[in-house]
Amino acid sequence: MEKRSFIKQYAKITITSLVVFFGIWQPVFGQSEGAKKMFAEIRQHLNAPVNEIEIYSLADCAGPEGTYKSEVKGDGFNLFFSQVFSYRDESLELHISGDEGTDASGKPLDNFMIFYGRMHDYVRIALQPEYLIRRVDSVITNDDGSTVLGKTHSDYKVEYVTNDQNVPVNFTFYLDKAQSITTWFDEWMFSDQGIKVPKTVRIVDGEKVFTFSYTDISIKEIRKG
């Protein structure tokens, strides 16, 4: 998603009310055996490591205003995120560590911009749903797949959906009853490491649609057992 639309969409949120804590190796509150099983099956089906991983991704993006590139590198705690736009000189660069971060000039980031950067780590969210989900309220499973209902690390209501093959389909987080953003995993490919990763991601933000077409994804396991 492109910065300007996201910020406009969230302008009415009180930034100080957001509680951001990222670290996928922390427990997921309320996580049932069903959720644990679902998360493990996602990793197994995608051939993703069960231990900590560093992910690098580069995507060609398109939105209502034009094209841009998004670059992400992170290990689940530290994150570098940048966007360079074809239609304006202003670029975006975020350096995040846990619940703190700075922009390219070294200016501290508020919680909103940390949330904004984290939510663009789409590859990690696909492979490790607990990066997105802080609390699991319930898991619904039927012949079509499974849905986890819960809260994000910034306390938004979230739904995370997989198909009957345990492949992520989409996730939606709700700003309030009237506003939501849904991210679709439209296409998949294999990384050089043999891990099934998103190839095309589509973000529906109200009437605005953004597309991320990944040109480079590299995954490295950084901790053994």
CSV table of C-alpha atoms in Angstrom, one decimal:
chain,number,residue,atom,x,y,z
A,1,MET,CA,0.0,0.0,0.0
A,2,GLU,CA,1.2,3.5,-0.8
A,3,LYS,CA,1.8,5.8,2.2
A,4,ARG,CA,-0.4,8.8,1.4
A,5,SER,CA,-3.6,6.7,1.0
A,6,PHE,CA,-2.9,4.7,4.2
A,7,ILE,CA,-2.3,7.8,6.3
A,8,LYS,CA,-5.4,9.5,5.0
A,9,GLN,CA,-7.5,6.4,5.7
A,10,TYR,CA,-6.2,6.3,9.3
A,11,ALA,CA,-6.2,10.1,10.0
A,12,LYS,CA,-8.9,9.8,12.6
A,13,ILE,CA,-7.0,7.3,14.7
A,14,THR,CA,-5.5,8.6,17.9
A,15,ILE,CA,-1.9,7.5,17.6
A,16,THR,CA,-1.1,7.4,21.3
A,17,SER,CA,-3.8,4.8,21.7
A,18,LEU,CA,-1.9,2.2,19.7
A,19,VAL,CA,0.0,-0.4,21.6
A,20,VAL,CA,2.7,-1.9,19.3
A,21,PHE,CA,4.8,-4.9,20.3
A,22,PHE,CA,6.3,-7.1,17.7
A,23,GLY,CA,8.2,-10.3,18.3
A,24,ILE,CA,6.7,-13.4,16.7
A,25,TRP,CA,8.5,-15.6,19.2
A,26,GLN,CA,6.3,-14.2,22.0
A,27,PRO,CA,3.2,-16.3,22.9
A,28,VAL,CA,0.0,-15.5,21.1
A,29,PHE,CA,-2.6,-14.8,23.8
A,30,GLY,CA,-5.5,-17.2,23.8
A,31,GLN,CA,-3.9,-19.4,21.2
A,32,SER,CA,-5.9,-22.6,21.1
A,33,GLU,CA,-4.6,-26.0,19.9
A,34,GLY,CA,-6.6,-25.3,16.7
A,35,ALA,CA,-4.6,-22.1,16.1
A,36,LYS,CA,-1.3,-23.7,16.9
A,37,LYS,CA,-2.1,-26.5,14.5
A,38,MET,CA,-3.2,-24.2,11.8
A,39,PHE,CA,0.0,-22.0,12.0
A,40,ALA,CA,2.2,-25.1,12.0
A,41,GLU,CA,0.3,-26.5,9.0
A,42,ILE,CA,0.8,-23.3,7.1
A,43,ARG,CA,4.5,-23.4,7.6
A,44,GLN,CA,4.6,-27.1,6.7
A,45,HIS,CA,2.7,-26.6,3.5
A,46,LEU,CA,4.7,-23.6,2.4
A,47,ASN,CA,7.9,-25.4,3.4
A,48,ALA,CA,8.8,-22.5,5.7
A,49,PRO,CA,11.4,-22.9,8.5
A,50,VAL,CA,9.9,-23.3,12.0
A,51,ASN,CA,12.8,-21.2,13.5
A,52,GLU,CA,13.5,-17.5,13.2
A,53,ILE,CA,14.0,-16.2,9.7
A,54,GLU,CA,15.3,-13.1,7.9
A,55,ILE,CA,13.3,-12.1,4.9
A,56,TYR,CA,14.3,-9.8,2.1
A,57,SER,CA,11.7,-8.8,-0.5
A,58,LEU,CA,11.5,-6.3,-3.4
A,59,ALA,CA,8.2,-5.6,-5.2
A,60,ASP,CA,7.0,-3.5,-8.2
A,61,CYS,CA,3.9,-1.8,-7.0
A,62,ALA,CA,0.9,0.0,-8.6
A,63,GLY,CA,-1.7,2.1,-7.0
A,64,PRO,CA,-4.3,4.8,-8.0
A,65,GLU,CA,-1.6,7.5,-8.3
A,66,GLY,CA,1.0,5.5,-10.2
A,67,THR,CA,3.9,3.0,-9.7
A,68,TYR,CA,6.5,2.6,-7.0
A,69,LYS,CA,8.9,0.1,-5.5
A,70,SER,CA,8.7,-1.4,-2.0
A,71,GLU,CA,11.7,-3.0,-0.3
A,72,VAL,CA,11.5,-4.9,3.1
A,73,LYS,CA,14.2,-6.6,5.1
A,74,GLY,CA,13.6,-7.9,8.6
A,75,ASP,CA,14.0,-10.7,11.1
A,76,GLY,CA,10.7,-10.4,12.9
A,77,PHE,CA,12.1,-7.8,15.4
A,78,ASN,CA,14.2,-5.5,13.3
A,79,LEU,CA,12.8,-4.1,10.0
A,80,PHE,CA,14.0,-1.9,7.2
A,81,PHE,CA,11.2,-0.7,4.9
A,82,SER,CA,11.4,1.7,2.0
A,83,GLN,CA,9.2,3.0,-0.8
A,84,VAL,CA,10.4,4.9,-3.9
A,85,PHE,CA,7.8,6.5,-6.1
A,86,SER,CA,7.8,7.2,-9.8
A,87,TYR,CA,5.3,10.1,-9.5
A,88,ARG,CA,6.9,12.2,-6.7
A,89,ASP,CA,10.3,13.0,-5.4
A,90,GLU,CA,9.5,12.2,-1.8
A,91,SER,CA,10.5,8.7,-0.8
A,92,LEU,CA,9.9,6.7,2.4
A,93,GLU,CA,12.5,5.0,4.6
A,94,LEU,CA,11.8,3.4,8.0
A,95,HIS,CA,14.2,1.7,10.4
A,96,ILE,CA,12.3,-0.2,13.1
A,97,SER,CA,13.5,-2.2,16.1
A,98,GLY,CA,10.8,-3.7,18.3
A,99,ASP,CA,8.4,-0.9,19.1
A,100,GLU,CA,10.8,1.9,18.3
A,101,GLY,CA,12.2,3.3,15.0
A,102,THR,CA,13.5,6.2,13.0
A,103,ASP,CA,13.0,7.6,9.5
A,104,ALA,CA,15.9,8.3,7.0
A,105,SER,CA,16.8,11.5,8.9
A,106,GLY,CA,17.0,9.8,12.2
A,107,LYS,CA,13.7,11.3,13.5
A,108,PRO,CA,11.8,9.0,15.9
A,109,LEU,CA,8.8,7.2,14.5
A,110,ASP,CA,5.4,7.3,16.3
A,111,ASN,CA,3.4,4.1,16.8
A,112,PHE,CA,1.4,4.8,13.7
A,113,MET,CA,4.4,4.7,11.4
A,114,ILE,CA,5.8,1.6,13.1
A,115,PHE,CA,2.4,-0.1,12.5
A,116,TYR,CA,2.5,1.1,8.9
A,117,GLY,CA,5.9,-0.4,8.2
A,118,ARG,CA,5.1,-3.7,9.9
A,119,MET,CA,1.9,-4.2,7.9
A,120,HIS,CA,3.9,-4.1,4.7
A,121,ASP,CA,5.9,-7.1,5.6
A,122,TYR,CA,3.5,-9.2,3.6
A,123,VAL,CA,5.8,-12.2,3.0
A,124,ARG,CA,6.3,-12.7,6.7
A,125,ILE,CA,2.6,-12.3,7.4
A,126,ALA,CA,2.0,-15.1,4.9
A,127,LEU,CA,4.5,-17.4,6.4
A,128,GLN,CA,4.1,-16.5,10.0
A,129,PRO,CA,0.6,-15.4,10.9
A,130,GLU,CA,1.6,-14.7,14.5
A,131,TYR,CA,3.6,-11.7,13.3
A,132,LEU,CA,0.2,-10.2,12.6
A,133,ILE,CA,-2.0,-11.8,15.3
A,134,ARG,CA,-1.5,-10.9,18.9
A,135,ARG,CA,-4.6,-12.7,20.3
A,136,VAL,CA,-6.6,-15.6,19.0
A,137,ASP,CA,-10.3,-15.5,19.9
A,138,SER,CA,-11.5,-18.4,17.8
A,139,VAL,CA,-10.7,-20.7,14.8
A,140,ILE,CA,-13.4,-21.6,12.4
A,141,THR,CA,-12.7,-24.6,10.1
A,142,ASN,CA,-14.9,-26.1,7.3
A,143,ASP,CA,-14.5,-27.8,4.0
A,144,ASP,CA,-13.2,-24.6,2.3
A,145,GLY,CA,-10.4,-23.9,4.8
A,146,SER,CA,-9.9,-22.1,8.1
A,147,THR,CA,-10.3,-18.6,9.6
A,148,VAL,CA,-8.6,-17.2,12.7
A,149,LEU,CA,-10.5,-14.4,14.4
A,150,GLY,CA,-8.5,-12.3,16.8
A,151,LYS,CA,-6.6,-9.0,17.4
A,152,THR,CA,-3.5,-7.6,15.8
A,153,HIS,CA,-0.5,-6.3,17.8
A,154,SER,CA,-2.1,-2.8,17.5
A,155,ASP,CA,-5.4,-4.2,18.9
A,156,TYR,CA,-7.4,-4.1,15.7
A,157,LYS,CA,-9.9,-6.9,15.0
A,158,VAL,CA,-8.4,-9.2,12.4
A,159,GLU,CA,-9.4,-12.2,10.3
A,160,TYR,CA,-6.8,-14.5,8.7
A,161,VAL,CA,-8.1,-17.0,6.1
A,162,THR,CA,-6.6,-20.1,4.6
A,163,ASN,CA,-7.9,-22.5,2.0
A,164,ASP,CA,-8.4,-26.2,2.4
A,165,GLN,CA,-4.7,-26.8,1.5
A,166,ASN,CA,-3.5,-24.5,4.4
A,167,VAL,CA,-2.4,-21.8,2.0
A,168,PRO,CA,-3.2,-18.3,3.2
A,169,VAL,CA,-5.9,-16.6,1.1
A,170,ASN,CA,-6.3,-13.2,2.7
A,171,PHE,CA,-6.3,-11.2,5.9
A,172,THR,CA,-8.5,-8.3,6.9
A,173,PHE,CA,-8.1,-5.9,9.8
A,174,TYR,CA,-10.9,-3.6,10.9
A,175,LEU,CA,-10.3,0.1,11.9
A,176,ASP,CA,-13.9,0.2,13.1
A,177,LYS,CA,-17.2,-1.3,12.0
A,178,ALA,CA,-17.3,0.7,8.8
A,179,GLN,CA,-13.6,0.6,7.7
A,180,SER,CA,-11.5,-2.4,6.8
A,181,ILE,CA,-8.4,-3.2,4.7
A,182,THR,CA,-8.1,-6.7,3.1
A,183,THR,CA,-4.9,-8.1,1.7
A,184,TRP,CA,-5.2,-10.9,-0.9
A,185,PHE,CA,-2.5,-13.4,-1.7
A,186,ASP,CA,-3.4,-13.8,-5.4
A,187,GLU,CA,-0.4,-15.7,-6.7
A,188,TRP,CA,2.4,-17.8,-5.3
A,189,MET,CA,5.9,-18.9,-6.4
A,190,PHE,CA,8.9,-20.6,-4.9
A,191,SER,CA,11.9,-18.8,-3.5
A,192,ASP,CA,15.5,-19.9,-4.3
A,193,GLN,CA,15.3,-21.6,-0.9
A,194,GLY,CA,12.4,-23.8,-2.0
A,195,ILE,CA,9.8,-21.9,0.2
A,196,LYS,CA,6.4,-21.1,-1.3
A,197,VAL,CA,6.0,-17.4,-1.1
A,198,PRO,CA,3.6,-14.7,-2.4
A,199,LYS,CA,4.2,-13.6,-6.0
A,200,THR,CA,1.3,-11.1,-6.3
A,201,VAL,CA,-0.4,-9.4,-3.3
A,202,ARG,CA,-3.5,-7.2,-3.8
A,203,ILE,CA,-4.5,-4.7,-1.1
A,204,VAL,CA,-8.1,-3.4,-1.1
A,205,ASP,CA,-8.3,-0.2,0.9
A,206,GLY,CA,-11.9,1.1,0.5
A,207,GLU,CA,-12.2,2.0,-3.2
A,208,LYS,CA,-8.4,2.0,-3.7
A,209,VAL,CA,-6.6,-1.1,-4.9
A,210,PHE,CA,-2.8,-1.6,-4.7
A,211,THR,CA,-0.8,-4.4,-6.3
A,212,PHE,CA,2.6,-5.8,-5.2
A,213,SER,CA,4.4,-7.9,-7.7
A,214,TYR,CA,7.4,-9.5,-6.1
A,215,THR,CA,10.6,-9.5,-8.2
A,216,ASP,CA,13.0,-10.8,-5.4
A,217,ILE,CA,12.3,-12.7,-2.2
A,218,SER,CA,15.1,-14.3,-0.2
A,219,ILE,CA,14.7,-16.1,3.1
A,220,LYS,CA,17.5,-17.1,5.6
A,221,GLU,CA,17.0,-19.2,8.7
A,222,ILE,CA,18.9,-17.4,11.5
A,223,ARG,CA,18.3,-19.7,14.5
A,224,LYS,CA,18.4,-23.5,14.7
A,225,GLY,CA,16.2,-25.4,17.0
